[in-house]
Each structure stands twice: as C-alpha cells, then as structure tokens.
Amino acid sequence: MGVVIPDDLVEKGKSRIVLLVMDGLGGLPDPYTGKTELEEAETPNLDALAANAALGLLRPLLPGVTVGSGPGHLALFGYDPLEWNIGRGVLSALGVGFDLQPGDLAVRLNFASRDAEGRITDRRAGRPSDAENRRLVEKLRAGVRSPEGVQVFFEPEKEHRLVLVLRGKGLSAALQDTDPQETGVPPLPVRSLEPGAEATAALVQRILDDATQVLADEPAANALLARGFAEYVPYPSFQERYGLRAVAIARYPMYGGVARLVGMDVLPRPEKDEGVVTALEQSWDAGYDFFFLHFKYTDSRGEDGDFSAKASAIAAVDRLIPRVTALKPDVLIVTGDHSTPSRYRAHSWHPVPVLIASPWTRGRDQEGFGETACLRGELGILESKHLMTLALAHAGRLTKFGA
Amino acid sequence: MGVVIPDDLVEKGKSRIVLLVMDGLGGLPDPYTGKTELEEAETPNLDALAANAALGLLRPLLPGVTVGSGPGHLALFGYDPLEWNIGRGVLSALGVGFDLQPGDLAVRLNFASRDAEGRITDRRAGRPSDAENRRLVEKLRAGVRSPEGVQVFFEPEKEHRLVLVLRGKGLSAALQDTDPQETGVPPLPVRSLEPGAEATAALVQRILDDATQVLADEPAANALLARGFAEYVPYPSFQERYGLRAVAIARYPMYGGVARLVGMDVLPRPEKDEGVVTALEQSWDAGYDFFFLHFKYTDSRGEDGDFSAKASAIAAVDRLIPRVTALKPDVLIVTGDHSTPSRYRAHSWHPVPVLIASPWTRGRDQEGFGETACLRGELGILESKHLMTLALAHAGRLTKFGA
C-alpha cells in the first residue's frame, strides 16, 4: 500500500508541476495580533496566487502527531510514512549523495568529546568546522580497516555529523543507538534489538572501537556516537508511480536525500535561496515534469522562536515567486512539510497551509495565503499523502476511475 | 490496529489532562431559533474557553452511524470501537464493579413478567425498585446452584437490570439473546451462533431455567431475559498505551465500567454532579495525569425530548467549569460521546462538538461553544478515536515521528 492511487489511473502528459516547500511553514497566532507568521508576513505574490487557488490544510500524518522532515516530505511525495518509515542513517547517506545499494546499513555518527574515563563531555565535539570534519573523516578512512566480507564507508556531513555505511551480506539495522543523549556517561554499547542482529551488533561495535582508537589523540573529536541505524530499501520511483520525471533543487543535503530516495534527480546544491529559482529556470526545459524546490529558513527561524524572523523568511521566499510564475507552470503548489510555530520553537502537529494554483480550482477572491483562509478552503483538512493525487489531477495527468 | 499512534511516540510528562464528557452533548437546531441546545444554553464559561480553544466535531465511528455509550466512550479513549467491540454484558459487569477475570462470560439480564402460558407480559417486570432488585438477586444466589466446573454470579444493577457472570473453561459468547424484544411471546431459547458454542448455550439455558424456577412464585419478576452475551478480554491500559495514570469520576456505573476496562482507577460514585468536581479537586494532587469526568443528564434530557431541559443540563455543567479551570489543567477537553438531539429523542449519528483548551491552539476570538462554531474550527471533523493523540500532543506528551 502507501500507493494512494490505483496505478493505472496515471497518464503521461506534457504539463509541468512545481512543488515549492517552505520547511515548517505552519505557525501559531501571535497572542496579541491573532495572526500567524504566514498571515503577518508581507506576501503580496503568494496572496495574489491564493486569491483563486485551491486552499487547504495538510495533516502530515495523523491528528496530533508531529513528524520529522523525512516523513514530512515522504508524505508530500505521496508515500505514507507509516508504511515507508525511513531511518535517519539512510536519509543522511542519501543527503550527502552517497550511492546507497539495496541492503546497505547506514547510521548517522556524531563526533563527540570524552574524558580520560571515557565519559562523554560534549556530544558534538565543540561543533567542528566542515573542513575539520573532512579532515577527521579522512583520518578514519585511512585508519579503520574493513572487516572481512564487509565494506566500510565514512562520509562527512556537516559540522559534527558524519555517516557510516556498511555493505555486506545479512546486515541488520535492528540495533540500538549508542548515543546516551546526555553527558557524563560513556557511549552505550551497540546492542541488538531483535534475534539475528547480534552478529551485526558485534561488527559495528568493533568498527566503532577501531574508529575511537584512531581518534584517540584528537583534542576534541575523540569519540563517536551512533544514531539511527537503517537499512536501505529502494522505494518505487516517481517515474514508476506517477509517470513523472522529477528533479529536486534544495540547498541542504537531507532534502536532496529524501528526493533521491523516490527516484528524483537532484541538482547541485545552490548556495543561496535565489539560486534555487535560478536552477529551476535553467532546468525548466530540460525534460522534467515535476520540480521540487526546498526552502529551509522558515523552519530554522521557527525553531529559534523568532516570530518576525520567520515572517521575514516567508517574505523572502514570496519575493522569488514572480520568477516561478513567469515560467507558467501548469500547477504550482506551495506548502510545508510540517508546522514549526515560532511560539512552540519546534516542529508541531498543526496542519500546514497548502495552495494549489491551477485553472481548475473553485476558490475565488480568497483573502490571502494563511492558516485561517486555508481552513476555509476547498480542500479542507487532508492528509499530506493525498497531495500528489491532487497535483496530478490539476495537471491533467489522472484518468477516470471506472467507466 | 485501533492503536492509532505508534506506541513509541509516547513520552512521560508532568502535565495533567481533563476530559469532561457531557453525555449525548450534540444536538439539532430548534426550527424556530436555528440554535441547538448547546447554542441556546447559558454557557458563559464554556464560551470563554471556546474563544481561544481548538474547536472541531468528533465523529464517533463512521458517517451516519449512531453509537451506544460503550463504543462512544471507547472511541474518545482512543480505542477504535470497530476493533474493540465490547459486549453489553461486560460493560454492565464492569459497571457494577464486578471483578471480571479474563475468559469470564457476562450477560445482562432483565427481570420480566410472564403469564401462565410463559408469554412475556412486561419486559421490565414493572420496573422494580433497586431494593426489590437486590432482594430478587439474593433469592437467585440462594436458589440457583452452579453447575460442575463453572462458577455462577448474579449481580444487581438498577431497577429491572442485573448481570449474570459465568466463570469456567472454554465458555463462548457466541449466543443469541433470549429477549424477544416484544411481549405476548415466550423468551427465545439460548441458541449458539457459531460451531463450538453449543455446550455453553446448553449450560446457560440450564441456569436460566433454574433461575426462572426460583422466581416462579414472584408476582411480577417471574421471568428473565438475557441480552448481550460477552466475553471479557482485557484491553491494553491507558498506562501501557499513553503512559497516563488515569482516573474516572462518574455518577453512573456503566461509565466507571468502561473506564475500568481501559485500566483507569474509578473513584466512588458521587451522588450529585457537584460531587464529580469535588472528587476532581480532592484527587487533583493524588498522582493522576488524566481525569475523565462524566455528566449524564444532557443525554437523559435529550432522550426525554425536552429541548430546554437539555439546555439547562448543559448550563448546569457550565456553572461547574470555573472550579475545573481553577485547577489549571494543562489540557481541558469538553465533548460528548455521541449526539442526543432532543428533537430526535435518541442517540444520533451527528458529530459531537469538541473543545480543546490549551496554549497551543490556533483558534482566536471564536464565537462560543456550539455546533456551528465547531464546524468552522481548526480541528475540522475527525473521528473520535483521534482525540487522545491530540490530547497527548497538546499536553506535550508525544515525541516526533521520524527524523
């Protein structure tokens, strides 16, 4: 399942769909003005789109359930996160562009600091620079030997984060994290969580022990913590499920990673948000049917708890909208993967505003793009996993069910 | 399933949740004023709460489907009634505080009247007093002998109702009611509804025959009718599923019974509605995380078909609200288990207004607590079984799904 449409309804077409995701878009009202970040933000371009768009609210998973970015995006892509539950290790490996093979075991590592007794003193090793991260990873590559029958890969991510991938036969991801989630205690041992995973647990323990030995003389990054063991199982692709040649344009590795998981091409990461739209313009006639654009700051400013900075981040994306609409996509969707209300300072469960701009909508003369307008919109409150069917329908890419 | 959240999302916390249920809360508008009982009632305290609460409508089961109080409450507690279908016999036994054991067979009995030919003349034996009921039950206990290998228990309920519990090995609840649902005919025989239930059917028939013999000299209560055979299967508890230590405060046995089924403690039954809130106040610091309060008259007055009496019953609960909010629960939920419109004079399928008061809501300056305001609310129309996830989320007791 997870396929929420009967596959044989999909028709090939020439229409182009743009899915523009503002991470953590949904918010909560300021107690004084009664307006959310999105409602407060200067968004003349989004408001103009919303006036005649199909508006609604997307529930990422279930009422009350808050999702991470991985399941949040999978749901937008039409993959039910309850079925396609993806581990952080796989997301991170895909995010750094590592060419995962089916059966690979991936886990996210932190460089950490420990004292002479082996107790963790800093779970992020003082947040090393990306350059320092690469140096440390090179040292691990040189110093840690692959056990027989297994290939070991270390890949740098950002700051204190790196990825470990094991390739071999019969590896199990049923392993407990070694990150104790607190300082003053040693890392946890690698423990198997189900019968049959004991051999992999011992193997990973040996590799982590070796790696810690290699890092022993480092002043800060002299320990490793592992989180999110996951096996790579390829998903049915956008091409297979929807007949869409899809491409992702995102500045942060993880979003390219989740897009790659569903078979999207991923363009080189732009350095600025403007560059995301430039890459869209440049690839507009490259043969793609579906363009996924990702903007991150809306979520970051929400997590900072800064209402006006989040509103400004939304306004900054709004200023890029005319360049998107100038391309005349057949369907333009603007939404988020989840809510990150600045007052809540974290991802939340609240449904996320969504706008589908297309000629085939009922909405007319609606008052801007915001949570309240979306609650009154023609789409109602629906699960994010149903967005793709709506996208295909508005793009004229779904045929009739039944005669 | 029926477990509507992945269990490992639940986090322990210190927040306290109050679920205040007005039985049969939902109504239909008066044809002249256009307002429902709830909208017509004087509810200044609920209206003040509703102004900034998350409002919505709860669908107890499925569109158009009317539920009884048992499934209505189970759904509110997050147990999908389609999966956790509970027999009336078990509900009644739990309601009178009988200590059911797994495998027990429980069935609800009515004292009835029959004529010389054995035909039922009154399905309720003239509604005996509770004291008379207890006398009759004592007579049955003294006169009916337990067959070998089986323990037989008779327990008084109210008026004409009592409960029969059988304890033994291999009992089956697949038995047809003996209540013919009409007068002028004899009770139906106990018939098995599936292969393997024949022995239990014969056993129950023998016990009912013996009991009828014991009652033969009674002027009114000289027959018994059986309804709702059910086997007791314990449910996963609130503590197990939600990490909540929960307590129920209800004046009527059945509501304590359904609460006990999901592992709640049940406080002694208060004599008045005010006593429900007094018990809440007295147990507020007793270590509970979740308080279920039940008020019955809203449903009774709806079944009476008395619009203004139902509105008054709602207003009476409203006057108790300040004592609840004075305790400063982190989350206060007000709703019903189903609708009982006074114009309909019975339980109905109409979705039930719900209000979640918490700092984490979008609703601002909404116009009171009523069906129309709730239809416009941020929760939309959702199934009752999702209420608990929302309660946990607003109480800060759910962690993120996925990274």
Short mmCIF file of N, CA, C and O in Angstrom, two decimals, chain A residues 26-29 57 59 61-71 81-82 85 88 339 343-344 347 349-351 371 375 381, chain B residues 4-6 9 358-364 376-382 386 389-390 393-396 398-403:
data_model
loop_
_atom_site.label_atom_id
_atom_site.label_comp_id
_atom_site.label_asym_id
_atom_site.label_seq_id
_atom_site.Cartn_x
_atom_site.Cartn_y
_atom_site.Cartn_z
N GLY A 26 3.79 26.06 8.63
CA GLY A 26 2.65 26.35 9.50
C GLY A 26 3.07 26.98 10.82
O GLY A 26 4.15 26.70 11.34
N GLY A 27 2.19 27.82 11.36
CA GLY A 27 2.53 28.51 12.61
C GLY A 27 1.36 28.57 13.57
O GLY A 27 0.33 27.93 13.38
N LEU A 28 1.56 29.34 14.62
CA LEU A 28 0.51 29.63 15.60
C LEU A 28 0.37 31.14 15.69
O LEU A 28 1.34 31.88 15.48
N PRO A 29 -0.85 31.61 16.02
CA PRO A 29 -1.06 33.06 16.04
C PRO A 29 -0.31 33.74 17.18
O PRO A 29 -0.20 33.19 18.27
N LEU A 57 -5.55 22.59 4.23
CA LEU A 57 -4.56 22.31 5.27
C LEU A 57 -4.13 20.86 5.16
O LEU A 57 -4.98 19.97 5.03
N ARG A 59 -2.42 17.59 6.82
CA ARG A 59 -2.05 16.92 8.06
C ARG A 59 -0.94 15.93 7.70
O ARG A 59 -1.18 14.98 6.95
N LEU A 61 0.56 13.44 9.11
CA LEU A 61 0.45 12.00 9.36
C LEU A 61 -0.91 11.68 9.99
O LEU A 61 -1.78 11.13 9.35
N LEU A 62 -1.07 12.01 11.24
CA LEU A 62 -2.30 11.71 11.97
C LEU A 62 -2.58 12.89 12.88
O LEU A 62 -1.66 13.62 13.25
N PRO A 63 -3.85 13.07 13.28
CA PRO A 63 -4.14 14.19 14.18
C PRO A 63 -3.25 14.13 15.43
O PRO A 63 -3.15 13.09 16.06
N GLY A 64 -2.60 15.23 15.74
CA GLY A 64 -1.79 15.30 16.95
C GLY A 64 -0.37 14.78 16.81
O GLY A 64 0.44 14.98 17.70
N VAL A 65 -0.07 14.13 15.70
CA VAL A 65 1.27 13.54 15.55
C VAL A 65 2.19 14.50 14.80
O VAL A 65 1.87 14.97 13.72
N THR A 66 3.31 14.81 15.41
CA THR A 66 4.34 15.67 14.83
C THR A 66 5.33 14.80 14.06
O THR A 66 5.69 13.73 14.54
N VAL A 67 5.73 15.27 12.88
CA VAL A 67 6.67 14.47 12.09
C VAL A 67 8.01 15.18 11.94
O VAL A 67 8.10 16.41 12.04
N GLY A 68 9.04 14.41 11.69
CA GLY A 68 10.33 14.94 11.27
C GLY A 68 10.30 15.28 9.79
O GLY A 68 9.31 15.02 9.09
N SER A 69 11.39 15.86 9.29
CA SER A 69 11.43 16.30 7.90
C SER A 69 11.37 15.14 6.92
O SER A 69 10.79 15.27 5.84
N GLY A 70 11.96 14.01 7.29
CA GLY A 70 11.94 12.86 6.38
C GLY A 70 10.52 12.40 6.10
O GLY A 70 10.04 12.47 4.96
N PRO A 71 9.80 11.96 7.12
CA PRO A 71 8.40 11.55 6.87
C PRO A 71 7.53 12.69 6.36
O PRO A 71 6.61 12.45 5.57
N PRO A 81 4.05 7.71 5.37
CA PRO A 81 5.20 7.49 6.26
C PRO A 81 5.02 6.32 7.20
O PRO A 81 6.01 5.77 7.69
N LEU A 82 3.77 5.94 7.48
CA LEU A 82 3.57 4.78 8.35
C LEU A 82 4.03 3.51 7.66
O LEU A 82 4.42 2.54 8.30
N ASN A 85 8.60 3.98 6.46
CA ASN A 85 9.33 4.61 7.56
C ASN A 85 10.82 4.54 7.26
O ASN A 85 11.37 3.49 7.03
N ARG A 88 17.07 7.58 9.93
CA ARG A 88 17.92 8.76 9.80
C ARG A 88 19.23 8.44 9.07
O ARG A 88 19.73 9.25 8.31
N SER A 339 4.43 21.94 10.47
CA SER A 339 4.43 23.26 11.08
C SER A 339 5.61 23.38 12.04
O SER A 339 6.03 22.39 12.65
N ARG A 343 6.31 30.25 18.34
CA ARG A 343 5.96 30.23 19.76
C ARG A 343 6.22 28.86 20.38
O ARG A 343 6.47 28.74 21.57
N TYR A 344 6.16 27.81 19.55
CA TYR A 344 6.36 26.44 20.04
C TYR A 344 7.84 26.05 19.97
O TYR A 344 8.27 25.10 20.60
N HIS A 347 9.12 21.60 15.72
CA HIS A 347 8.09 21.01 14.86
C HIS A 347 6.83 20.80 15.69
O HIS A 347 6.91 20.49 16.87
N TRP A 349 2.37 19.49 15.44
CA TRP A 349 1.38 18.63 14.78
C TRP A 349 0.35 19.42 13.97
O TRP A 349 -0.46 18.84 13.28
N HIS A 350 0.37 20.75 14.08
CA HIS A 350 -0.69 21.53 13.45
C HIS A 350 -0.65 21.38 11.93
O HIS A 350 0.41 21.42 11.32
N PRO A 351 -1.83 21.26 11.31
CA PRO A 351 -1.88 21.10 9.85
C PRO A 351 -1.23 22.29 9.14
O PRO A 351 -1.20 23.40 9.66
N GLU A 371 -3.26 30.45 7.49
CA GLU A 371 -3.90 29.33 8.15
C GLU A 371 -5.42 29.48 8.18
O GLU A 371 -6.16 28.51 7.98
N LEU A 375 -8.11 27.11 6.23
CA LEU A 375 -9.11 26.32 6.96
C LEU A 375 -10.47 26.42 6.27
O LEU A 375 -11.28 25.49 6.32
N ILE A 381 -9.26 19.82 5.38
CA ILE A 381 -8.07 19.30 6.05
C ILE A 381 -7.86 17.90 5.51
O ILE A 381 -8.76 17.06 5.61
N VAL B 4 -3.96 4.02 17.39
CA VAL B 4 -3.88 5.00 16.32
C VAL B 4 -2.60 5.83 16.39
O VAL B 4 -2.39 6.70 15.58
N ILE B 5 -1.74 5.56 17.35
CA ILE B 5 -0.41 6.18 17.32
C ILE B 5 0.63 5.09 17.49
O ILE B 5 0.40 4.11 18.18
N PRO B 6 1.75 5.28 16.82
CA PRO B 6 2.86 4.36 17.10
C PRO B 6 3.23 4.51 18.58
O PRO B 6 3.49 5.60 19.06
N LEU B 9 5.97 6.74 20.44
CA LEU B 9 5.99 8.20 20.43
C LEU B 9 5.61 8.78 21.79
O LEU B 9 5.79 9.97 22.03
N SER B 358 -5.96 24.86 25.49
CA SER B 358 -4.52 24.70 25.70
C SER B 358 -3.85 25.93 25.12
O SER B 358 -4.45 26.65 24.31
N PRO B 359 -2.62 26.23 25.49
CA PRO B 359 -1.95 27.38 24.87
C PRO B 359 -1.60 27.15 23.40
O PRO B 359 -1.27 28.09 22.70
N TRP B 360 -1.66 25.90 22.93
CA TRP B 360 -1.12 25.57 21.61
C TRP B 360 -2.21 25.44 20.56
O TRP B 360 -2.23 24.50 19.77
N THR B 361 -3.14 26.38 20.55
CA THR B 361 -4.23 26.31 19.59
C THR B 361 -4.17 27.50 18.65
O THR B 361 -3.59 28.54 18.96
N ARG B 362 -4.78 27.32 17.48
CA ARG B 362 -4.83 28.42 16.51
C ARG B 362 -6.04 29.32 16.72
O ARG B 362 -6.02 30.49 16.38
N GLY B 363 -7.10 28.75 17.25
CA GLY B 363 -8.37 29.47 17.34
C GLY B 363 -8.22 30.76 18.14
O GLY B 363 -7.63 30.75 19.22
N ARG B 364 -8.77 31.83 17.61
CA ARG B 364 -8.75 33.12 18.30
C ARG B 364 -10.11 33.80 18.14
O ARG B 364 -10.66 33.86 17.04
N ARG B 376 -16.55 25.28 12.03
CA ARG B 376 -15.56 26.19 11.45
C ARG B 376 -14.19 26.05 12.12
O ARG B 376 -13.25 26.74 11.77
N GLY B 377 -14.09 25.19 13.13
CA GLY B 377 -12.89 25.15 13.97
C GLY B 377 -11.70 24.47 13.32
O GLY B 377 -11.83 23.79 12.30
N GLU B 378 -10.55 24.66 13.95
CA GLU B 378 -9.29 24.22 13.36
C GLU B 378 -9.14 22.71 13.31
O GLU B 378 -8.29 22.20 12.58
N LEU B 379 -9.92 21.97 14.09
CA LEU B 379 -9.77 20.51 14.09
C LEU B 379 -10.55 19.86 12.96
O LEU B 379 -10.31 18.69 12.64
N GLY B 380 -11.48 20.61 12.35
CA GLY B 380 -12.30 20.01 11.31
C GLY B 380 -13.21 18.95 11.92
O GLY B 380 -13.52 18.96 13.11
N ILE B 381 -13.65 18.03 11.08
CA ILE B 381 -14.44 16.89 11.54
C ILE B 381 -13.51 15.70 11.57
O ILE B 381 -12.91 15.37 10.55
N LEU B 382 -13.34 15.11 12.72
CA LEU B 382 -12.44 13.97 12.78
C LEU B 382 -13.03 12.87 13.64
O LEU B 382 -13.95 13.10 14.41
N HIS B 386 -9.28 9.71 17.34
CA HIS B 386 -8.06 10.51 17.25
C HIS B 386 -7.94 11.55 18.36
O HIS B 386 -6.96 12.28 18.42
N THR B 389 -4.76 11.30 20.78
CA THR B 389 -3.48 11.75 20.22
C THR B 389 -3.39 13.26 20.32
O THR B 389 -2.33 13.81 20.65
N LEU B 390 -4.48 13.94 20.01
CA LEU B 390 -4.50 15.40 20.12
C LEU B 390 -4.32 15.83 21.58
O LEU B 390 -3.60 16.79 21.87
N ALA B 393 -0.70 15.41 22.41
CA ALA B 393 0.11 16.42 21.74
C ALA B 393 0.02 17.75 22.47
O ALA B 393 1.04 18.36 22.79
N HIS B 394 -1.20 18.19 22.75
CA HIS B 394 -1.37 19.47 23.43
C HIS B 394 -0.78 19.44 24.84
O HIS B 394 -0.46 20.48 25.41
N ALA B 395 -0.65 18.25 25.41
CA ALA B 395 -0.07 18.12 26.75
C ALA B 395 1.45 17.94 26.71
O ALA B 395 2.07 17.74 27.74
N GLY B 396 2.02 18.00 25.50
CA GLY B 396 3.48 17.82 25.39
C GLY B 396 3.93 16.42 25.70
O GLY B 396 5.02 16.20 26.19
N LEU B 398 3.83 13.74 23.38
CA LEU B 398 4.15 12.93 22.19
C LEU B 398 5.46 13.43 21.60
O LEU B 398 5.63 14.64 21.43
N THR B 399 6.33 12.54 21.26
CA THR B 399 7.56 12.94 20.59
C THR B 399 7.36 12.86 19.08
O THR B 399 6.31 12.44 18.60
N LYS B 400 8.36 13.31 18.35
CA LYS B 400 8.28 13.36 16.90
C LYS B 400 8.28 11.98 16.27
O LYS B 400 8.92 11.08 16.76
N PHE B 401 7.58 11.86 15.16
CA PHE B 401 7.65 10.65 14.34
C PHE B 401 8.73 10.84 13.30
O PHE B 401 8.60 11.67 12.41
N GLY B 402 9.80 10.07 13.39
CA GLY B 402 10.86 10.14 12.38
C GLY B 402 11.73 11.36 12.54
O GLY B 402 11.41 12.29 13.27
N ALA B 403 12.86 11.33 11.84
CA ALA B 403 13.83 12.41 11.98
C ALA B 403 13.57 13.50 10.95
O ALA B 403 12.79 13.31 10.04
#
